[in-house]
CSV table of C-alpha atoms in Angstrom, one decimal:
chain,number,residue,atom,x,y,z
A,1,MET,CA,107.8,72.9,110.8
A,2,PRO,CA,110.8,70.5,110.4
A,3,VAL,CA,113.6,72.9,109.6
A,4,ASP,CA,116.6,71.0,108.2
A,5,PRO,CA,119.8,72.6,109.5
A,6,THR,CA,122.0,70.7,107.0
A,7,LEU,CA,120.9,72.8,104.1
A,8,HIS,CA,122.4,76.1,102.9
A,9,TRP,CA,120.1,78.2,104.9
A,10,ALA,CA,119.8,81.3,107.2
A,11,ASN,CA,121.5,79.4,110.1
A,12,PRO,CA,120.9,81.7,113.0
A,13,PRO,CA,122.8,79.3,115.5
A,14,GLY,CA,125.9,79.9,113.4
A,15,GLY,CA,126.2,83.4,114.7
A,16,ILE,CA,127.7,86.3,112.8
A,17,THR,CA,130.5,84.3,111.2
A,18,GLU,CA,128.5,81.3,110.0
A,19,ARG,CA,125.0,82.7,109.3
A,20,ASP,CA,123.7,82.1,105.7
A,21,LYS,CA,126.1,79.3,105.2
A,22,ARG,CA,125.7,75.5,105.0
A,23,PRO,CA,127.0,74.2,108.4
A,24,THR,CA,129.0,71.1,108.9
A,25,PHE,CA,128.2,68.5,111.5
A,26,ALA,CA,130.1,65.6,113.1
A,27,ALA,CA,126.8,63.6,113.3
A,28,THR,CA,123.3,63.9,111.8
A,29,PRO,CA,121.6,66.8,113.8
A,30,GLU,CA,118.1,67.1,115.0
A,31,THR,CA,115.7,69.6,113.4
A,32,TYR,CA,116.2,73.3,114.2
A,33,ARG,CA,113.6,74.5,116.7
A,34,GLY,CA,114.7,78.0,117.4
A,35,PRO,CA,113.2,81.4,116.4
A,36,VAL,CA,112.1,81.6,112.7
A,37,PRO,CA,113.9,83.9,110.2
A,38,ILE,CA,111.6,85.8,107.9
A,39,VAL,CA,111.8,88.4,105.2
A,40,THR,CA,109.0,89.4,102.8
A,41,HIS,CA,109.1,89.4,99.0
A,42,VAL,CA,106.4,90.8,96.7
A,43,HIS,CA,106.3,88.4,93.8
A,44,GLY,CA,106.0,90.3,90.5
A,45,ALA,CA,106.7,93.8,91.7
A,46,VAL,CA,108.4,96.0,89.2
A,47,GLY,CA,111.0,98.7,89.9
A,48,VAL,CA,111.5,97.7,93.5
A,49,GLY,CA,114.9,98.6,95.0
A,50,ASP,CA,117.1,95.8,96.2
A,51,GLU,CA,116.7,97.0,99.7
A,52,SER,CA,113.0,96.4,99.6
A,53,ASP,CA,112.9,93.2,97.5
A,54,GLY,CA,113.1,90.7,100.3
A,55,TYR,CA,116.7,89.6,99.8
A,56,ALA,CA,117.0,86.0,101.1
A,57,GLU,CA,120.0,86.9,103.2
A,58,ALA,CA,118.4,90.0,104.7
A,59,TRP,CA,116.2,88.1,107.0
A,60,TYR,CA,115.6,88.9,110.7
A,61,LEU,CA,114.4,87.1,113.8
A,62,PRO,CA,111.6,88.3,116.1
A,63,ALA,CA,112.4,90.9,118.6
A,64,ALA,CA,112.3,88.4,121.5
A,65,ASN,CA,114.2,88.5,124.8
A,66,ASN,CA,114.9,84.8,125.0
A,67,ILE,CA,117.1,84.3,121.9
A,68,PRO,CA,120.4,82.7,122.8
A,69,ALA,CA,123.2,85.3,122.8
A,70,GLU,CA,125.3,83.4,120.3
A,71,TYR,CA,122.6,83.4,117.7
A,72,ALA,CA,122.6,85.8,114.7
A,73,THR,CA,119.4,87.8,114.8
A,74,LYS,CA,119.7,89.1,111.2
A,75,GLY,CA,121.0,88.0,107.9
A,76,THR,CA,124.3,88.9,106.3
A,77,TRP,CA,122.8,91.6,104.1
A,78,TYR,CA,120.4,93.1,106.6
A,79,ASP,CA,122.6,96.0,107.7
A,80,PHE,CA,123.7,96.8,104.2
A,81,PHE,CA,120.1,97.1,103.0
A,82,ALA,CA,119.1,98.9,106.2
A,83,GLY,CA,121.7,101.6,105.3
A,84,LYS,CA,120.3,101.9,101.8
A,85,ALA,CA,116.8,102.3,103.1
A,86,ALA,CA,117.9,105.0,105.5
A,87,ALA,CA,119.7,106.9,102.7
A,88,LYS,CA,116.9,106.6,100.1
A,89,PHE,CA,113.8,106.9,102.2
A,90,ARG,CA,114.9,107.9,105.7
A,91,GLU,CA,113.5,104.7,107.0
A,92,THR,CA,115.0,103.2,110.1
A,93,TRP,CA,115.0,99.4,110.5
A,94,GLY,CA,115.3,97.8,113.9
A,95,PRO,CA,115.1,94.5,115.9
A,96,GLY,CA,112.4,92.3,114.5
A,97,TYR,CA,111.4,94.4,111.5
A,98,ALA,CA,112.3,96.0,108.2
A,99,THR,CA,110.3,98.7,106.3
A,100,PHE,CA,110.1,98.3,102.5
A,101,GLN,CA,109.0,100.8,99.8
A,102,TYR,CA,107.1,99.7,96.7
A,103,PRO,CA,106.7,102.2,93.8
A,104,ASN,CA,103.6,100.3,92.5
A,105,ASN,CA,104.5,101.2,88.9
A,106,ASP,CA,103.6,97.8,87.5
A,107,ARG,CA,100.8,97.5,85.0
A,108,ALA,CA,97.6,96.9,86.8
A,109,SER,CA,98.2,93.3,87.8
A,110,THR,CA,97.8,90.5,90.4
A,111,ASN,CA,100.9,90.2,92.5
A,112,TRP,CA,101.4,88.3,95.7
A,113,TYR,CA,103.7,88.4,98.7
A,114,HIS,CA,105.4,85.6,100.5
A,115,ASP,CA,108.4,84.9,102.8
A,116,HIS,CA,111.8,84.7,101.1
A,117,ALA,CA,114.2,83.6,103.9
A,118,LEU,CA,117.2,81.6,102.8
A,119,GLY,CA,116.5,77.8,102.9
A,120,MET,CA,113.1,78.2,104.6
A,121,THR,CA,110.8,79.7,102.1
A,122,ARG,CA,108.9,76.4,101.6
A,123,LEU,CA,108.2,76.1,105.3
A,124,ASN,CA,107.3,79.7,106.1
A,125,VAL,CA,104.9,79.9,103.1
A,126,TYR,CA,103.4,76.6,104.2
A,127,ALA,CA,102.9,78.0,107.7
A,128,GLY,CA,100.9,80.9,106.4
A,129,PRO,CA,102.7,84.2,105.4
A,130,ALA,CA,101.4,84.7,101.9
A,131,GLY,CA,98.7,86.8,100.3
A,132,PHE,CA,97.7,89.0,97.4
A,133,TYR,CA,99.2,92.4,96.4
A,134,ILE,CA,97.0,93.8,93.8
A,135,ILE,CA,98.0,96.8,91.6
A,136,ARG,CA,95.2,99.0,90.3
A,137,GLY,CA,94.9,102.1,88.2
A,138,GLY,CA,97.3,103.6,85.8
A,139,PRO,CA,97.1,104.0,82.0
A,140,GLU,CA,96.7,100.2,81.6
A,141,GLY,CA,94.2,99.7,84.4
A,142,ASP,CA,90.5,99.1,84.6
A,143,GLY,CA,89.8,102.6,83.5
A,144,ALA,CA,91.4,102.0,80.1
A,145,LEU,CA,89.0,99.2,79.1
A,146,ARG,CA,86.5,99.9,76.4
A,147,ASN,CA,83.2,98.4,75.3
A,148,ALA,CA,83.6,97.3,71.6
A,149,ARG,CA,79.9,97.9,71.0
A,150,THR,CA,79.6,101.4,72.4
A,151,GLY,CA,83.2,102.7,72.4
A,152,ARG,CA,82.6,103.8,76.0
A,153,LEU,CA,84.2,102.7,79.2
A,154,ALA,CA,83.8,99.0,79.9
A,155,LEU,CA,82.8,97.8,83.3
A,156,LEU,CA,84.3,94.8,85.1
A,157,PRO,CA,82.4,93.0,87.8
A,158,LEU,CA,82.4,94.9,91.1
A,159,PRO,CA,82.6,95.5,94.1
A,160,THR,CA,85.7,93.9,95.5
A,161,PRO,CA,86.2,93.0,99.2
A,162,ARG,CA,87.5,95.8,101.4
A,163,GLU,CA,89.8,95.5,104.3
A,164,PHE,CA,88.3,93.5,107.2
A,165,GLU,CA,85.0,93.0,105.3
A,166,GLN,CA,86.0,89.5,104.3
A,167,LEU,CA,85.9,88.5,108.0
A,168,PHE,CA,82.1,88.6,107.8
A,169,PRO,CA,80.8,85.7,105.6
A,170,SER,CA,77.3,87.2,105.4
A,171,TRP,CA,78.7,90.1,103.4
A,172,MET,CA,80.5,88.0,100.9
A,173,ARG,CA,77.6,87.5,98.5
A,174,LYS,CA,77.6,91.2,97.4
A,175,TYR,CA,81.2,91.0,96.1
A,176,ARG,CA,81.7,90.4,92.3
A,177,GLU,CA,85.5,90.4,92.3
A,178,MET,CA,87.3,87.9,94.5
A,179,PRO,CA,91.0,87.0,95.0
A,180,ILE,CA,91.3,83.2,95.3
A,181,VAL,CA,94.6,81.6,96.4
A,182,ILE,CA,94.7,77.8,96.0
A,183,GLN,CA,97.1,75.8,98.2
A,184,ASP,CA,97.4,72.2,99.1
A,185,ARG,CA,97.9,71.2,102.7
A,186,ALA,CA,97.9,68.1,104.9
A,187,PHE,CA,96.8,67.9,108.6
A,188,ASN,CA,97.4,65.8,111.6
A,189,ALA,CA,94.5,64.2,113.5
A,190,ASP,CA,94.4,67.2,115.9
A,191,GLY,CA,94.0,69.6,113.1
A,192,SER,CA,97.5,71.0,113.1
A,193,LEU,CA,99.5,71.3,109.9
A,194,PHE,CA,101.4,68.2,108.8
A,195,TYR,CA,104.7,68.4,107.0
A,196,PRO,CA,107.1,65.5,106.6
A,197,ASN,CA,109.8,65.4,109.2
A,198,THR,CA,111.9,62.8,107.4
A,199,ARG,CA,113.4,62.4,104.0
A,200,ALA,CA,112.0,58.8,103.9
A,201,PHE,CA,108.5,60.3,103.3
A,202,PHE,CA,109.6,61.4,99.9
A,203,ASP,CA,111.5,58.5,98.4
A,204,ASN,CA,112.0,55.9,101.2
A,205,VAL,CA,115.6,57.0,101.8
A,206,ALA,CA,115.9,56.2,105.5
A,207,GLY,CA,119.6,57.0,105.9
A,208,PRO,CA,122.3,57.2,106.6
A,209,PHE,CA,122.2,61.0,106.1
A,210,LEU,CA,124.7,63.9,106.2
A,211,PRO,CA,127.5,63.9,107.2
A,212,ASP,CA,127.8,60.2,106.3
A,213,THR,CA,126.2,60.6,102.8
A,214,ASP,CA,125.0,63.5,100.7
A,215,ILE,CA,121.3,63.3,101.6
A,216,SER,CA,119.8,65.9,104.1
A,217,PRO,CA,117.7,64.1,106.8
A,218,TYR,CA,114.6,66.3,106.7
A,219,TRP,CA,114.4,68.1,103.4
A,220,ASN,CA,111.9,66.8,101.0
A,221,PRO,CA,112.5,67.9,97.3
A,222,GLU,CA,108.7,68.0,96.7
A,223,PHE,CA,105.6,67.9,98.8
A,224,PHE,CA,102.0,67.3,97.8
A,225,GLY,CA,99.3,67.8,100.4
A,226,ASN,CA,96.1,65.7,100.3
A,227,THR,CA,93.7,68.6,101.0
A,228,MET,CA,93.0,71.7,98.9
A,229,MET,CA,92.7,75.0,100.7
A,230,VAL,CA,91.3,78.3,99.4
A,231,ASN,CA,92.0,81.6,101.1
A,232,GLY,CA,93.0,79.6,104.2
A,233,ASN,CA,89.9,77.4,104.3
A,234,THR,CA,89.5,73.7,103.7
A,235,TRP,CA,86.4,72.4,101.9
A,236,PRO,CA,85.5,76.0,100.9
A,237,TYR,CA,82.3,77.2,99.3
A,238,LEU,CA,81.1,80.5,97.8
A,239,ASP,CA,77.6,81.7,97.4
A,240,VAL,CA,77.2,83.3,93.9
A,241,ASP,CA,74.4,84.9,92.0
A,242,ARG,CA,73.6,84.2,88.3
A,243,VAL,CA,75.8,87.0,87.1
A,244,ARG,CA,79.4,87.6,86.0
A,245,TYR,CA,82.3,87.4,88.5
A,246,ARG,CA,85.9,88.4,88.3
A,247,PHE,CA,88.1,85.8,90.0
A,248,ARG,CA,91.9,86.4,90.5
A,249,PHE,CA,93.4,83.0,90.9
A,250,LEU,CA,96.8,82.2,92.4
A,251,ASN,CA,98.4,78.8,92.4
A,252,GLY,CA,100.1,79.0,95.9
A,253,CYS,CA,101.0,75.3,96.0
A,254,GLN,CA,104.6,74.3,96.7
A,255,SER,CA,104.9,71.6,94.1
A,256,ARG,CA,101.5,71.1,92.6
A,257,PHE,CA,100.6,72.1,89.0
A,258,LEU,CA,96.9,72.9,88.8
A,259,ILE,CA,94.5,72.4,85.9
A,260,LEU,CA,91.3,74.1,86.9
A,261,ASP,CA,88.3,72.4,85.4
A,262,PHE,CA,84.9,74.2,85.1
A,263,ASN,CA,83.2,71.3,83.3
A,264,GLN,CA,81.2,70.3,86.4
A,265,ILE,CA,79.3,73.6,86.2
A,266,PRO,CA,76.8,73.2,83.2
A,267,GLY,CA,76.1,76.5,81.5
A,268,VAL,CA,79.1,78.4,82.9
A,269,GLU,CA,81.2,80.5,80.5
A,270,VAL,CA,84.8,81.3,81.4
A,271,TRP,CA,87.0,84.0,79.9
A,272,GLN,CA,90.6,84.9,80.8
A,273,ILE,CA,91.4,88.6,80.7
A,274,GLY,CA,94.7,88.7,82.4
A,275,ASN,CA,97.7,87.0,84.1
A,276,GLU,CA,100.5,87.9,86.5
A,277,GLY,CA,101.7,90.6,84.0
A,278,GLY,CA,98.3,92.4,83.8
A,279,PHE,CA,95.7,92.4,81.1
A,280,LEU,CA,96.1,90.1,78.1
A,281,ALA,CA,96.1,91.6,74.6
A,282,ALA,CA,92.5,90.3,74.1
A,283,PRO,CA,90.0,88.2,76.1
A,284,VAL,CA,90.3,84.4,75.7
A,285,ASN,CA,87.2,82.2,75.8
A,286,LEU,CA,88.3,79.2,77.8
A,287,THR,CA,85.0,77.5,77.5
A,288,ALA,CA,84.9,77.6,73.7
A,289,ASN,CA,88.6,77.3,72.9
A,290,HIS,CA,90.3,75.4,75.8
A,291,GLY,CA,87.7,72.9,77.0
A,292,ASN,CA,86.7,74.9,80.1
A,293,ARG,CA,90.1,74.2,81.6
A,294,LEU,CA,93.0,76.4,82.8
A,295,PRO,CA,96.5,75.1,83.5
A,296,MET,CA,98.3,77.0,86.3
A,297,ALA,CA,102.0,76.6,87.2
A,298,LEU,CA,103.4,77.3,90.6
A,299,ALA,CA,103.0,81.0,91.7
A,300,GLU,CA,101.1,81.7,88.4
A,301,ARG,CA,98.1,84.1,88.5
A,302,ALA,CA,95.1,84.2,86.2
A,303,ASP,CA,92.4,86.9,86.0
A,304,LEU,CA,89.1,85.3,84.9
A,305,ILE,CA,85.6,86.4,84.2
A,306,VAL,CA,83.3,83.5,85.2
A,307,ASP,CA,79.7,84.0,84.0
A,308,PHE,CA,77.0,82.1,86.0
A,309,THR,CA,74.1,83.7,84.0
A,310,ASN,CA,73.0,80.4,82.4
A,311,VAL,CA,73.8,78.1,85.3
A,312,SER,CA,70.8,76.6,87.1
A,313,PRO,CA,70.6,77.1,90.9
A,314,GLY,CA,72.5,74.4,92.8
A,315,ASN,CA,75.9,73.4,94.1
A,316,TYR,CA,78.8,72.8,91.7
A,317,VAL,CA,82.4,71.9,92.2
A,318,LEU,CA,85.3,73.7,90.6
A,319,GLY,CA,87.6,70.7,89.8
A,320,ASN,CA,91.3,70.2,89.5
A,321,VAL,CA,92.5,67.6,86.9
A,322,GLY,CA,96.2,68.3,87.4
A,323,PRO,CA,98.3,65.4,88.8
A,324,ASP,CA,99.0,64.4,92.4
A,325,GLU,CA,102.7,64.3,91.3
A,326,PRO,CA,105.1,66.5,89.4
A,327,PHE,CA,103.6,67.7,86.1
A,328,GLY,CA,105.4,66.6,82.9
A,329,GLY,CA,102.9,67.8,80.3
A,330,GLY,CA,100.2,65.9,78.5
A,331,VAL,CA,96.5,65.3,78.8
A,332,PRO,CA,94.8,64.5,82.1
A,333,GLY,CA,93.5,60.9,82.3
A,334,ILE,CA,95.6,59.9,79.3
A,335,ASP,CA,99.2,60.9,79.9
A,336,PHE,CA,98.9,61.0,83.7
A,337,PRO,CA,96.2,60.3,86.4
A,338,SER,CA,94.2,63.3,87.4
A,339,ALA,CA,94.1,64.4,91.0
A,340,ASP,CA,92.0,62.3,93.4
A,341,PRO,CA,88.4,63.4,92.6
A,342,LYS,CA,87.4,62.9,96.3
A,343,THR,CA,90.1,65.3,97.7
A,344,THR,CA,92.7,67.2,95.7
A,345,GLY,CA,90.4,67.1,92.6
A,346,GLN,CA,88.0,69.5,94.4
A,347,VAL,CA,89.0,73.1,94.7
A,348,LEU,CA,85.9,74.8,95.9
A,349,GLU,CA,82.1,74.5,95.7
A,350,PHE,CA,80.0,77.3,94.1
A,351,HIS,CA,76.5,77.6,95.5
A,352,VAL,CA,74.5,79.2,92.7
A,353,MET,CA,71.5,81.1,94.2
A,354,PRO,CA,68.0,81.2,92.7
A,355,GLY,CA,66.5,84.4,91.2
A,356,ARG,CA,68.1,87.1,89.0
A,357,ARG,CA,70.3,90.0,89.9
A,358,ILE,CA,71.2,93.1,87.9
A,359,ASP,CA,74.5,92.8,86.1
A,360,LEU,CA,76.0,96.0,84.8
A,361,SER,CA,79.3,94.5,83.8
A,362,THR,CA,80.4,94.4,80.2
A,363,PRO,CA,80.2,90.9,78.5
A,364,PRO,CA,83.8,89.7,78.2
A,365,ARG,CA,83.4,89.2,74.4
A,366,ASP,CA,82.9,92.9,74.1
A,367,LEU,CA,85.9,93.9,76.1
A,368,VAL,CA,88.7,95.9,74.4
A,369,LEU,CA,91.7,95.5,76.7
A,370,PRO,CA,94.5,98.1,77.1
A,371,ALA,CA,97.3,97.9,74.6
A,372,ILE,CA,100.4,96.2,75.9
A,373,THR,CA,103.5,98.4,75.8
A,374,PRO,CA,106.3,96.5,74.0
A,375,LEU,CA,109.4,95.6,76.0
A,376,PRO,CA,112.7,97.2,75.0
A,377,THR,CA,115.2,95.3,73.0
A,378,GLU,CA,117.2,92.9,75.1
A,379,SER,CA,120.8,93.8,75.8
A,380,VAL,CA,122.0,90.6,77.4
A,381,THR,CA,120.7,87.0,76.9
A,382,ARG,CA,121.5,84.5,79.6
A,383,SER,CA,120.8,80.8,79.8
A,384,LEU,CA,119.7,79.6,83.2
A,385,GLY,CA,119.6,76.1,84.6
A,386,LEU,CA,117.4,74.7,87.4
A,387,ILE,CA,118.8,71.3,88.2
A,388,GLU,CA,118.3,68.5,90.6
A,389,GLU,CA,121.7,67.0,91.4
A,390,MET,CA,121.3,63.3,92.2
A,391,SER,CA,122.9,61.5,95.1
A,392,ALA,CA,126.1,59.6,94.8
A,393,PHE,CA,124.9,57.2,97.4
A,394,PHE,CA,121.3,56.4,96.6
A,395,MET,CA,119.6,55.5,93.3
A,396,GLU,CA,117.3,58.2,91.9
A,397,ALA,CA,117.5,60.3,95.0
A,398,PRO,CA,117.9,64.1,94.5
A,399,ALA,CA,120.5,65.5,96.8
A,400,GLU,CA,120.5,69.2,95.9
A,401,ALA,CA,118.5,71.8,93.8
A,402,LEU,CA,120.8,74.1,91.9
A,403,LEU,CA,120.0,77.3,90.1
A,404,GLY,CA,122.4,79.4,88.1
A,405,THR,CA,123.7,80.5,84.8
A,406,ILE,CA,125.0,77.9,82.4
A,407,ALA,CA,128.8,77.9,82.0
A,408,ASP,CA,130.2,80.2,79.3
A,409,ASN,CA,127.1,82.5,79.4
A,410,PRO,CA,127.6,86.2,80.1
């Protein structure tokens, strides 16, 4: 991956004094090709101590024996949080690792983990370290659902894949609950991952770069891959029976806003029962009320019941009608072009099998979901800004992404 050393990033070559700072250069540098900093963050986890939250400046390098002596092997905050972990949990951190503790006291919900290293998250996640972290049980979990018709316990589609079982494709058909992470990628001719190694790929700015201007040479403000990937597979398919399934979707793309489109599956009925915060207040019929479509922003999760009962056997594509560019709102095909129907407009293919199977799950229209505990009254309100600062040298060229509180806010 083309690591841009001109950003405010982990900067291991800067050593102890210059790590986690934006370095200065006398001339435009080459990309960084050293050992990769990493630190894990669970996105959506509640009640996690700061020592276990994957602080961007608490990264660490692999425990390798060929790292140059002048390199920093851990981030500025690593030792501080290692001390807190030792005091709270008697956990010892060491070269190449950290041990985190998660209380798992969220509502039953769909979380995910990913890298969080300063200035490198986009590249590390693109390279692979990301996955689901699902919270189950508790007073607002599956066991709290009720069937509106009977008043008894409601049943969601089961079973769900167990550890290592997903490695055997022949076993997949028995599962009725599936986690599905959607990401866009691009590939070189040899099958290796492609990621742009020049700023010119984004907006044709070919230099000069830092230190002669304010544009970093390799950083791309946004990237849209030309291939959709599901759970690490390109052109994926899933064999399904004519029953109800529970799909936990995650938009794991870097810049792409998805609009999942079930309209190419005649007879399907789609309900949303949850999001990243857990179960909704009540099931929502996406087929009847939202045109069989579901918008998903970056890192957003959606808990769906997809009913194939009335779908004829055959192969059907789950589409994406979100744009192949930044999403600014509006209607697909009217306010913006939809994704390329030959590539990024195809998420995965369902192979609906013939015959009938027993389905003991509760119809989603009959689900009574757990009551949502109200949040406490807010004590402080802050206004935040996420801003692209434009270049002083090139027209319409973002130079930095800035996040922070707006001036004069507490």
